[in-house]
Amino acid sequence: DSGVTQTPKHLITATGQRVTLRCSPRSGDLSVYWYQQSLDQGLQFLIQYYNGEERAKGNILERFSAQQFPDLHSELNLSSLELGDSALYFCASSVDGGRLDYGYTFGSGTRLTVV
Amino acid sequence: AQKVTQAQTEISVVEKEDVTLDCVYETRDTTYYLFWYKQPPSGELVFLIRRNSFDEQNEISGRYSWNFQKSTSSFNFTITASQVVDSAVYFCALSETDNFNKFYFGSGTKLNVKP
């Protein structure tokens, strides 16, 4: 158990819908990272939050948004879903916002299937 | 441009064979980190190793070994006496000075180890 908790593990939804993926970081970690693993794009960094504020942005679509709450859990919101959004979404957490955290690990992922 | 290139999409070997997975990276930073992750069929990302750019010593951990060569920007991974349980997708990743916890992943190499 990495200490990073992602829910739900699986999600099936229809095109055009909106879903929310949740990530609880390891205890004490202030930073949360979201990654998307899709068949065509591979594993890509989406966005990072540090202590409630956006720290870095990657290849995140405008239809996607994220936030980090005062209790430090994070949610990734995906809207107007398309078939191509089907992917495995990973969350990771770290203590610091940028300095390498040697305990940095990934959650087990949420598998999203858009039908 | 791709920061991390894993040219081998898929490799098949017979059990007990040695296999090397290639990883070539590109960065302008002098300080960076390189990683290998394993993704078994269950989907989670399993951390295998991290290396900083100042440590070119090769590392061996059981049947696993890593060859880091800055001169050729490569960080190759060798599995000795492969086993069926080694079957997985293996990812090489890079992180850079601006944010060591933001990873750039290669496209992965799928390793099939047949009995």
Coordinates of N, CA and C in Angstrom, one line a residue, chain B:
Chain B
A1 N 9.5 17.5 -28.8 CA 10.4 16.3 -28.9 C 10.2 15.5 -27.6
Q2 N 10.3 14.2 -27.8 CA 10.2 13.2 -26.7 C 11.4 13.4 -25.8
K3 N 11.1 13.5 -24.5 CA 12.2 13.6 -23.6 C 12.8 12.2 -23.2
V4 N 11.9 11.2 -23.3 CA 12.3 9.8 -23.0 C 11.8 8.9 -24.1
T5 N 12.8 8.2 -24.7 CA 12.4 7.3 -25.8 C 12.7 5.8 -25.4
Q6 N 11.7 5.0 -25.5 CA 11.9 3.6 -25.4 C 11.5 3.0 -26.7
A7 N 12.5 2.7 -27.5 CA 12.3 2.3 -28.9 C 11.7 0.9 -29.0
Q8 N 11.9 0.1 -28.0 CA 11.4 -1.3 -28.1 C 9.9 -1.3 -27.6
T9 N 9.0 -1.5 -28.5 CA 7.6 -1.5 -28.1 C 7.3 -2.8 -27.3
E10 N 7.8 -3.9 -27.8 CA 7.4 -5.2 -27.2 C 8.6 -6.2 -27.4
I11 N 8.9 -6.9 -26.4 CA 10.0 -7.9 -26.4 C 9.4 -9.2 -25.9
S12 N 9.7 -10.3 -26.6 CA 9.3 -11.6 -26.1 C 10.6 -12.5 -25.9
V13 N 10.7 -13.1 -24.7 CA 11.8 -14.0 -24.5 C 11.3 -15.2 -23.8
V14 N 12.1 -16.2 -23.8 CA 11.8 -17.5 -23.1 C 12.4 -17.4 -21.7
E15 N 11.7 -18.0 -20.8 CA 12.2 -18.0 -19.4 C 13.7 -18.3 -19.3
K16 N 14.4 -17.7 -18.4 CA 15.8 -17.9 -18.1 C 16.7 -17.1 -19.1
E17 N 16.1 -16.5 -20.1 CA 16.9 -15.7 -21.0 C 17.2 -14.3 -20.3
D18 N 18.3 -13.7 -20.7 CA 18.5 -12.3 -20.2 C 17.9 -11.4 -21.2
V19 N 17.5 -10.2 -20.7 CA 16.8 -9.3 -21.6 C 17.2 -7.8 -21.2
T20 N 17.4 -7.0 -22.1 CA 17.8 -5.6 -21.8 C 16.8 -4.7 -22.4
L21 N 16.2 -3.8 -21.6 CA 15.3 -2.8 -22.1 C 16.0 -1.5 -22.2
D22 N 15.9 -0.8 -23.4 CA 16.6 0.4 -23.6 C 15.8 1.6 -23.3
C23 N 16.5 2.6 -22.8 CA 15.9 3.9 -22.5 C 16.9 5.0 -22.9
V24 N 16.5 5.9 -23.7 CA 17.3 7.1 -24.1 C 16.6 8.3 -23.7
Y25 N 17.3 9.3 -23.1 CA 16.6 10.5 -22.6 C 17.2 11.7 -23.2
E26 N 16.5 12.8 -23.0 CA 17.0 14.1 -23.6 C 16.7 15.2 -22.5
T27 N 17.7 15.9 -22.1 CA 17.5 17.0 -21.2 C 18.7 18.0 -21.3
R28 N 18.4 19.2 -21.0 CA 19.5 20.2 -21.0 C 20.0 20.5 -19.6
D29 N 19.3 19.9 -18.6 CA 19.7 20.1 -17.2 C 20.9 19.3 -16.9
T30 N 21.7 19.8 -16.0 CA 22.8 19.0 -15.5 C 22.4 18.2 -14.3
T31 N 21.3 18.6 -13.6 CA 20.8 17.8 -12.5 C 19.4 17.3 -12.9
Y32 N 19.3 16.0 -12.9 CA 18.1 15.3 -13.2 C 18.0 14.0 -12.6
Y33 N 16.9 13.3 -12.6 CA 16.7 12.0 -12.1 C 16.1 11.1 -13.2
L34 N 16.5 9.9 -13.1 CA 16.0 8.8 -14.0 C 15.3 7.7 -13.2
F35 N 14.3 7.1 -13.7 CA 13.5 6.1 -13.0 C 13.1 5.0 -13.9
W36 N 12.9 3.9 -13.3 CA 12.3 2.8 -14.0 C 11.1 2.3 -13.1
Y37 N 9.9 2.1 -13.8 CA 8.7 1.6 -13.2 C 8.3 0.4 -13.9
K38 N 7.7 -0.5 -13.2 CA 7.1 -1.7 -13.7 C 5.6 -1.6 -13.6
Q39 N 4.8 -2.0 -14.7 CA 3.4 -2.0 -14.6 C 2.9 -3.4 -15.0
P40 N 2.6 -4.2 -14.0 CA 2.1 -5.6 -14.2 C 0.7 -5.5 -14.8
P41 N 0.2 -6.6 -15.2 CA -1.2 -6.6 -15.8 C -2.2 -6.1 -14.9
S42 N -2.0 -6.1 -13.6 CA -3.0 -5.5 -12.6 C -3.1 -4.0 -12.7
G43 N -2.1 -3.4 -13.3 CA -2.2 -1.9 -13.7 C -1.4 -1.0 -12.8
E44 N -1.1 -1.4 -11.6 CA -0.4 -0.4 -10.7 C 1.0 -0.1 -11.2
L45 N 1.6 1.0 -10.8 CA 2.9 1.4 -11.2 C 3.8 1.0 -10.0
V46 N 4.8 0.2 -10.3 CA 5.7 -0.3 -9.2 C 7.1 0.3 -9.4
F47 N 7.5 1.1 -8.4 CA 8.8 1.7 -8.5 C 9.9 0.7 -8.5
L48 N 10.9 0.8 -9.4 CA 12.1 -0.1 -9.4 C 13.4 0.6 -9.0
I49 N 13.6 1.7 -9.5 CA 14.9 2.4 -9.2 C 14.8 3.9 -9.6
R50 N 15.6 4.7 -8.9 CA 15.9 6.1 -9.3 C 17.4 6.3 -9.3
R51 N 17.8 7.2 -10.2 CA 19.2 7.5 -10.3 C 19.3 9.0 -10.5
N52 N 20.3 9.6 -9.8 CA 20.5 11.0 -10.1 C 21.6 11.2 -11.1
S53 N 21.6 12.3 -11.7 CA 22.5 12.5 -12.9 C 24.0 12.5 -12.5
F54 N 24.3 12.6 -11.2 CA 25.7 12.6 -10.8 C 26.2 11.3 -10.4
D55 N 25.4 10.3 -10.4 CA 25.8 9.0 -10.0 C 25.7 8.0 -11.2
E56 N 26.8 7.8 -11.8 CA 26.9 6.9 -13.0 C 27.2 5.5 -12.7
Q57 N 27.3 5.2 -11.4 CA 27.6 3.8 -11.0 C 26.5 2.9 -11.4
N58 N 26.9 1.8 -12.0 CA 25.8 0.8 -12.3 C 25.3 0.2 -11.1
E59 N 24.1 -0.3 -11.1 CA 23.5 -0.8 -9.9 C 22.9 -2.2 -10.2
I60 N 23.1 -3.1 -9.2 CA 22.5 -4.4 -9.4 C 21.6 -4.7 -8.2
S61 N 20.5 -5.2 -8.4 CA 19.6 -5.6 -7.3 C 19.0 -7.0 -7.7
G62 N 19.6 -8.0 -7.2 CA 19.1 -9.3 -7.5 C 19.3 -9.6 -9.0
R63 N 18.2 -9.9 -9.7 CA 18.3 -10.2 -11.1 C 18.3 -9.0 -12.0
Y64 N 18.1 -7.8 -11.3 CA 17.9 -6.6 -12.1 C 19.3 -5.8 -12.0
S65 N 19.6 -5.2 -13.1 CA 20.7 -4.3 -13.2 C 20.4 -3.1 -14.1
W66 N 21.1 -2.0 -13.8 CA 20.9 -0.8 -14.6 C 22.2 -0.2 -15.0
N67 N 22.3 0.2 -16.3 CA 23.5 0.8 -16.8 C 23.2 2.2 -17.2
F68 N 23.8 3.1 -16.5 CA 23.5 4.6 -16.8 C 24.8 5.1 -17.5
Q69 N 24.6 5.6 -18.7 CA 25.7 6.2 -19.4 C 25.3 7.6 -19.9
K70 N 25.9 8.6 -19.2 CA 25.6 10.0 -19.6 C 26.1 10.3 -21.0
S71 N 27.2 9.7 -21.4 CA 27.8 10.0 -22.7 C 26.8 9.7 -23.8
T72 N 26.0 8.7 -23.6 CA 25.0 8.4 -24.6 C 23.6 8.6 -24.2
S73 N 23.4 9.3 -23.1 CA 22.1 9.6 -22.5 C 21.2 8.4 -22.5
S74 N 21.8 7.4 -21.9 CA 21.0 6.1 -21.9 C 20.9 5.6 -20.4
F75 N 19.9 4.9 -20.1 CA 19.7 4.3 -18.8 C 19.0 3.0 -19.0
N76 N 19.8 2.0 -19.4 CA 19.2 0.7 -19.8 C 19.0 -0.2 -18.6
F77 N 18.1 -1.1 -18.7 CA 17.7 -2.0 -17.7 C 17.8 -3.5 -18.1
T78 N 18.5 -4.3 -17.4 CA 18.7 -5.7 -17.8 C 18.1 -6.6 -16.7
I79 N 17.3 -7.5 -17.2 CA 16.8 -8.6 -16.3 C 17.6 -9.9 -16.6
T80 N 18.2 -10.4 -15.7 CA 19.0 -11.7 -15.9 C 18.1 -12.9 -15.5
A81 N 18.2 -13.9 -16.3 CA 17.5 -15.1 -16.0 C 16.0 -14.8 -15.8
S82 N 15.4 -14.3 -16.8 CA 14.0 -13.8 -16.7 C 13.1 -14.9 -16.3
Q83 N 12.0 -14.4 -15.6 CA 10.9 -15.3 -15.1 C 9.6 -14.8 -15.7
V84 N 8.6 -15.7 -15.7 CA 7.3 -15.4 -16.2 C 6.7 -14.2 -15.4
V85 N 7.0 -14.1 -14.1 CA 6.5 -13.0 -13.3 C 7.1 -11.7 -13.7
D86 N 8.1 -11.7 -14.5 CA 8.7 -10.4 -15.0 C 7.8 -9.8 -16.1
S87 N 6.9 -10.6 -16.7 CA 6.0 -10.1 -17.7 C 5.3 -8.9 -17.3
A88 N 5.5 -7.8 -18.0 CA 4.9 -6.5 -17.6 C 5.2 -5.4 -18.6
V89 N 4.7 -4.3 -18.4 CA 5.2 -3.1 -19.2 C 6.1 -2.3 -18.3
Y90 N 7.3 -2.0 -18.9 CA 8.3 -1.3 -18.1 C 8.5 0.1 -18.7
F91 N 8.4 1.1 -17.7 CA 8.5 2.5 -18.1 C 9.8 3.1 -17.6
C92 N 10.4 3.9 -18.4 CA 11.6 4.7 -18.0 C 11.0 6.1 -17.9
A93 N 11.5 6.9 -16.9 CA 11.0 8.2 -16.7 C 12.2 9.2 -16.3
L94 N 11.9 10.4 -16.6 CA 12.9 11.5 -16.3 C 12.2 12.6 -15.5
S95 N 13.0 13.2 -14.6 CA 12.5 14.4 -14.0 C 13.6 15.4 -14.0
E96 N 13.3 16.7 -14.1 CA 14.3 17.7 -14.3 C 14.2 18.8 -13.1
T97 N 15.2 19.7 -13.2 CA 15.4 20.6 -12.1 C 14.2 21.4 -11.7
D98 N 13.4 21.9 -12.7 CA 12.3 22.8 -12.3 C 11.3 22.1 -11.4
N99 N 11.2 20.8 -11.5 CA 10.2 20.1 -10.7 C 10.6 18.6 -10.7
F100 N 11.3 18.2 -9.7 CA 11.8 16.8 -9.7 C 10.7 15.8 -9.5
N101 N 9.5 16.2 -9.1 CA 8.4 15.3 -8.9 C 7.5 15.2 -10.1
K102 N 7.8 15.9 -11.1 CA 7.0 15.9 -12.4 C 7.8 15.0 -13.3
F103 N 7.2 13.9 -13.7 CA 7.9 12.9 -14.5 C 7.5 12.9 -16.0
Y104 N 8.5 12.7 -16.8 CA 8.3 12.5 -18.2 C 8.5 11.0 -18.5
F105 N 7.5 10.4 -18.9 CA 7.6 8.9 -19.1 C 7.9 8.6 -20.6
G106 N 8.6 7.5 -20.8 CA 8.7 6.9 -22.1 C 7.4 6.2 -22.4
S107 N 7.3 5.6 -23.6 CA 6.1 5.0 -24.1 C 6.0 3.6 -23.5
G108 N 7.0 3.1 -22.9 CA 6.9 1.8 -22.3 C 7.4 0.7 -23.2
T109 N 7.9 -0.4 -22.6 CA 8.3 -1.6 -23.3 C 7.5 -2.8 -22.7
K110 N 6.8 -3.5 -23.5 CA 6.0 -4.6 -23.0 C 6.9 -5.8 -23.1
L111 N 7.2 -6.4 -21.9 CA 8.0 -7.6 -21.9 C 7.1 -8.9 -21.7
N112 N 7.2 -9.8 -22.6 CA 6.5 -11.1 -22.5 C 7.6 -12.2 -22.2
V113 N 7.5 -12.8 -21.1 CA 8.4 -13.9 -20.7 C 7.6 -15.2 -20.8
K114 N 8.0 -16.0 -21.7 CA 7.2 -17.3 -22.0 C 7.9 -18.5 -21.2
P115 N 7.1 -19.4 -20.7 CA 7.7 -20.5 -20.0 C 8.4 -21.5 -20.9

